[in-house]
Short mmCIF file of C-alpha atoms in Angstrom, two decimals:
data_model
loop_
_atom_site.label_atom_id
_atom_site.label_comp_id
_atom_site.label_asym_id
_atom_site.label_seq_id
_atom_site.Cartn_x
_atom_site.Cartn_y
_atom_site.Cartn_z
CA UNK A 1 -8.12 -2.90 77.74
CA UNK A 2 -9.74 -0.84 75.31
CA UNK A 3 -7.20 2.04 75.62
CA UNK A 4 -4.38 -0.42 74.58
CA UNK A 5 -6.61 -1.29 71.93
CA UNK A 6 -7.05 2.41 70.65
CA UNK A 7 -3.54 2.98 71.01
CA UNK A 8 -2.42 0.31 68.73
CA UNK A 9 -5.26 1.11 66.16
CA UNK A 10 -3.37 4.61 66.25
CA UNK A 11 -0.12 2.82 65.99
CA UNK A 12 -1.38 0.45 63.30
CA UNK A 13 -3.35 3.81 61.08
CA UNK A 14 0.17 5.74 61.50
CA UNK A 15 2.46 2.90 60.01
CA UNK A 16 -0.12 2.72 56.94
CA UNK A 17 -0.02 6.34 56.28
CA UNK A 18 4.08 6.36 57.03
CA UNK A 19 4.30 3.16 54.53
CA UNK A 20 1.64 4.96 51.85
CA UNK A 21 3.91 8.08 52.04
CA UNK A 22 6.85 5.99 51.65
CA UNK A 23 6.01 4.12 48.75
CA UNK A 24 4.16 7.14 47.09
CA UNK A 25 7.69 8.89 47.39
CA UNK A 26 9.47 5.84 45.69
CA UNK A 27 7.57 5.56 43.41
CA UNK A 28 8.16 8.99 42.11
CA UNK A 29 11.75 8.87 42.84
CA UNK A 30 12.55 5.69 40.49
CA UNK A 31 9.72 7.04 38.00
CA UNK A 32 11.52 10.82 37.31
CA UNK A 33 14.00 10.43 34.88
CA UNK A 34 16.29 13.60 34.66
CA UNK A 35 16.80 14.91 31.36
CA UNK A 36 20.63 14.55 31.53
CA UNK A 37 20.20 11.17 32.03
CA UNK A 38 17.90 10.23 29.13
CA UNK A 39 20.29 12.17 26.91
CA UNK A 40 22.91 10.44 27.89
CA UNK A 41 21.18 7.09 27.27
CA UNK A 42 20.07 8.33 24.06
CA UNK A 43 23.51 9.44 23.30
CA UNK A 44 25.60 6.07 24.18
CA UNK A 45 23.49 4.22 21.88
CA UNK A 46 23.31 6.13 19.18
CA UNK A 47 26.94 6.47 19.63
CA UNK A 48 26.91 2.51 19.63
CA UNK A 49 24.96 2.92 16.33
CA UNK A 50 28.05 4.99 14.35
CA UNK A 51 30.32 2.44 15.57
CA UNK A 52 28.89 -0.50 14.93
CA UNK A 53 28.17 1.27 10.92
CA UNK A 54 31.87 2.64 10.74
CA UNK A 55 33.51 -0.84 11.89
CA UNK A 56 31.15 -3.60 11.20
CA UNK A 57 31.10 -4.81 7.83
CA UNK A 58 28.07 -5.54 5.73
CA UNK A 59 28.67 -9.37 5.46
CA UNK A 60 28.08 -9.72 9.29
CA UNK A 61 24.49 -8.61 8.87
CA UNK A 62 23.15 -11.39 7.20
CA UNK A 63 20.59 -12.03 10.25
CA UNK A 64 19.62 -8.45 10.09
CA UNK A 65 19.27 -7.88 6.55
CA UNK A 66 18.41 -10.23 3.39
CA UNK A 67 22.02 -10.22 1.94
CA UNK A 68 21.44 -12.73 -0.82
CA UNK A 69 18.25 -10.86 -1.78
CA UNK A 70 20.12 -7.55 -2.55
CA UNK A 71 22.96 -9.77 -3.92
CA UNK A 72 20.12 -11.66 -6.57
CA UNK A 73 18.59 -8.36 -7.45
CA UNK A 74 21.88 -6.48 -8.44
CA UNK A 75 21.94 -3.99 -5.46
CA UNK A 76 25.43 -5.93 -3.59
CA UNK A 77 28.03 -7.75 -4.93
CA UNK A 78 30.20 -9.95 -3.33
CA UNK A 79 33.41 -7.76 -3.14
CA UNK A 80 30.48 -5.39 -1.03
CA UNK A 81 29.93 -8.25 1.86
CA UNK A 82 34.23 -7.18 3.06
CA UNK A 83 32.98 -3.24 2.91
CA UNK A 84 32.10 -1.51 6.39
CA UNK A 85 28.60 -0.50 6.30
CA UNK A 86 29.40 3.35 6.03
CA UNK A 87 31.28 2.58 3.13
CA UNK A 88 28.62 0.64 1.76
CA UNK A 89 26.02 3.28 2.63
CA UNK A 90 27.85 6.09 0.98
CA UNK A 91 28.29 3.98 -2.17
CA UNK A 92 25.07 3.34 -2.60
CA UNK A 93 23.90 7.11 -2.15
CA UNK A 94 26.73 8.22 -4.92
CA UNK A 95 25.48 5.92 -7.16
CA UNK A 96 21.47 6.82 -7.34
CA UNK A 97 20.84 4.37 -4.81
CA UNK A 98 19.50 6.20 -1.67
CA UNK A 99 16.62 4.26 -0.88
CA UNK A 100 18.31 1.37 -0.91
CA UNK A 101 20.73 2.86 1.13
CA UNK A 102 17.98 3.73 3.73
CA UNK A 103 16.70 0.15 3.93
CA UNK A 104 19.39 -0.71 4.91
CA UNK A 105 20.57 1.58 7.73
CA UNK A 106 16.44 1.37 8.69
CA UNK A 107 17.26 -2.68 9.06
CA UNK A 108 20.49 -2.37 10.91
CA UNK A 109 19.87 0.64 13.21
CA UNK A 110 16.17 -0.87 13.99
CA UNK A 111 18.13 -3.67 14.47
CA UNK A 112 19.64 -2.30 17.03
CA UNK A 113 18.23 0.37 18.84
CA UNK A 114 14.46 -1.35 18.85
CA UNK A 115 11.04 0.87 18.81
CA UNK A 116 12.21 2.96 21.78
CA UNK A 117 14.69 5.06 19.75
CA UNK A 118 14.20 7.25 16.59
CA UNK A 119 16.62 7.85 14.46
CA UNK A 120 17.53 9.38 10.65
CA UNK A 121 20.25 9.27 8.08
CA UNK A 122 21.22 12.37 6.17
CA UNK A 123 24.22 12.67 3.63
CA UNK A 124 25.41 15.82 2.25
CA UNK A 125 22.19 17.95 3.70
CA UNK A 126 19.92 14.95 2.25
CA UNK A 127 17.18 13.23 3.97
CA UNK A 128 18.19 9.52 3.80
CA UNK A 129 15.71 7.97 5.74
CA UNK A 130 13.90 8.89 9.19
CA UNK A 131 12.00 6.79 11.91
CA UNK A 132 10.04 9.55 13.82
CA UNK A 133 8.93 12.85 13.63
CA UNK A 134 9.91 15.55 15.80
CA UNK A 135 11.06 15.13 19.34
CA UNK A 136 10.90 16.34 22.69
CA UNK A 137 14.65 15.40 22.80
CA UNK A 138 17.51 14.85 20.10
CA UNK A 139 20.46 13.59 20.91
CA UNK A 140 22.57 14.43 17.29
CA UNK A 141 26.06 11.90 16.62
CA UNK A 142 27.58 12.53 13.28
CA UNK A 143 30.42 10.53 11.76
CA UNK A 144 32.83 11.96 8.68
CA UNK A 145 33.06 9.62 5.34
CA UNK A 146 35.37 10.73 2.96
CA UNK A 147 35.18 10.22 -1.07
CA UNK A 148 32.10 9.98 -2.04
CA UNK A 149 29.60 12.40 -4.47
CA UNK A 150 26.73 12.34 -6.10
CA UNK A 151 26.98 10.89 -9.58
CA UNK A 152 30.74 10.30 -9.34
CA UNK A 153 32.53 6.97 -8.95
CA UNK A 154 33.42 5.57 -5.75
CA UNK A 155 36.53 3.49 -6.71
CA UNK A 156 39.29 5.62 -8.07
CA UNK A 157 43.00 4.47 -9.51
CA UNK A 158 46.50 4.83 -7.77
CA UNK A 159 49.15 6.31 -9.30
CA UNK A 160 52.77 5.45 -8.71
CA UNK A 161 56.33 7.17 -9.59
CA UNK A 162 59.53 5.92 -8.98
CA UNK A 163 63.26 5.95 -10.12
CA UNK A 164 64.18 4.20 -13.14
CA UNK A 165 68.30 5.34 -12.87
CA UNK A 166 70.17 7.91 -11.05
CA UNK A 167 73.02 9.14 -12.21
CA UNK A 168 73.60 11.90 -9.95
CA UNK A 169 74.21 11.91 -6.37
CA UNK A 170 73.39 15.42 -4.35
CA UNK A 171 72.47 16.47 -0.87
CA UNK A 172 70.13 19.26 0.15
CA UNK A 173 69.29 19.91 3.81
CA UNK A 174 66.74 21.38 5.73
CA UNK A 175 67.28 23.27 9.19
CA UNK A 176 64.55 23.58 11.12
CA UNK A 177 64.62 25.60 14.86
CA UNK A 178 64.12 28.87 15.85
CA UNK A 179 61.52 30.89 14.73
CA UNK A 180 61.49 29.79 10.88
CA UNK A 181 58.42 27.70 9.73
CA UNK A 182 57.24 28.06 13.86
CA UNK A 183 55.66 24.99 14.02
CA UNK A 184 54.70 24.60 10.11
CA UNK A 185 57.43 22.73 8.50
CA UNK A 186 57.37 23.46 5.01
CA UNK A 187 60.36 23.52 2.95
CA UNK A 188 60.72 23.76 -1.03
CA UNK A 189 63.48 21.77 -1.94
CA UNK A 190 65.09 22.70 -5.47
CA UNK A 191 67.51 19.83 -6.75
CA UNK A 192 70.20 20.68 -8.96
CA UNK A 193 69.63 19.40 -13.22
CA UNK A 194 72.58 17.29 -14.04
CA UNK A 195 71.54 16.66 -16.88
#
C-alpha cells in the first residue's frame, strides 16, 4: 500500500512540474512579440491613418473634432467641411496656420490610433506636430500633396482657349514605330498660317 502511494505522489509531483513547464513555456511563447510583427502592426495602422486623412473629408469628423468651434472662430468655413482632410491640413499650413493644422491631425490621428501609437506630422521638412519622443521602433508612411506653399494661395484660376472660327482646314500626321521617339512620343506639330 504505501508503495502505490509513493508512486502516485511521484506521478502526481511529475505532472505539476510537466504542467509548470508547460505553462511557463506558453506563457513566453504568446508574450514574445517578433519585431516584424510589431512593425507590421505599426505599419497597417498608420497606413490606415494616411487613408483615412487623404479620403475622408473634414465634415465627417464632427465627433472627433469641434467643427463649429473652428467654424465660430474663423479657422473653417463651410466650403472647408466638403475638403479631404489632407487638403485641409495643407491649407492651413500655407496659410500661417500650422498649429491649427496640428490640432487637428493630433484630434483625428489620436482619434484613431489611441495612446498605444505615436505619431508626427511634418510638411516640407517642418515639424507639424509630434506625440512621442524617440522610439525603439518607427514605422515611417508618407503621402504626396500637391499645390501648396508657404505664404502662397491655395486656390488658383483656370484658364481656357478655344476656337472662335476656322477658316482653314489642314491635316498634319504623326508616325510613330520603329526606333523614333522609342517609347517617348513627342512630336512638334507646325500648322501652316493661312492667314
Amino acid at each position: 500500500m504505501k508503495r502505490g502511494f509513493l508512486f502516485s505522489l511521484d506521478a502526481l509531483i511529475s505532472v505539476i512540474i510537466v504542467a509548470s513547464i508547460a505553462a511557463f513555456l506558453g506563457v513566453m511563447v504568446l508574450s514574445y512579440q517578433s519585431p516584424q510583427t510589431s512593425y507590421q502592426r505599426m505599419y497597417y495602422a498608420g497606413k490606415d491613418v494616411i487613408t483615412v486623412l487623404e479620403k475622408g473629408t473634414i465634415g465627417s469628423f464632427d465627433n472627433m473634432l469641434n467643427i463649429s468651434g473652428y467654424v465660430s472662430s474663423g479657422v473653417l468655413t463651410e466650403d472647408d467641411m466638403n475638403k479631404t482632410v489632407m487638403d485641409l491640413l495643407g491649407s492651413l499650413w500655407a496659410n500661417g496656420m500650422s498649429d491649427k493644422a496640428g490640432e487637428i491631425f493630433s484630434a483625428i490621428a489620436g482619434g484613431l490610433l489611441g495612446t498605444s501609437y505615436n505619431y508626427s506630422l511634418r510638411i516640407d521638412g517642418q515639424d507639424i506636430v509630434s506625440s512621442g519622443g524617440d522610439q525603439l521602433m518607427l514605422a515611417r508612411l508618407s503621402t504626396i500633396a500637391s499645390g501648396y506653399e508657404m505664404g502662397q494661395p491655395v486656390e488658383g484660376y483656370v484658364s481656357r482657349a478655344y476656337l472662335s472660327s476656322v477658316s482653314m482646314v489642314g491635316s498634319e500626321y504623326v508616325y510613330f514605330g520603329g526606333y523614333e521617339g522609342d517609347g517617348n512620343i513627342t512630336k512638334t506639330l507646325v500648322m501652316p498660317d493661312y492667314d
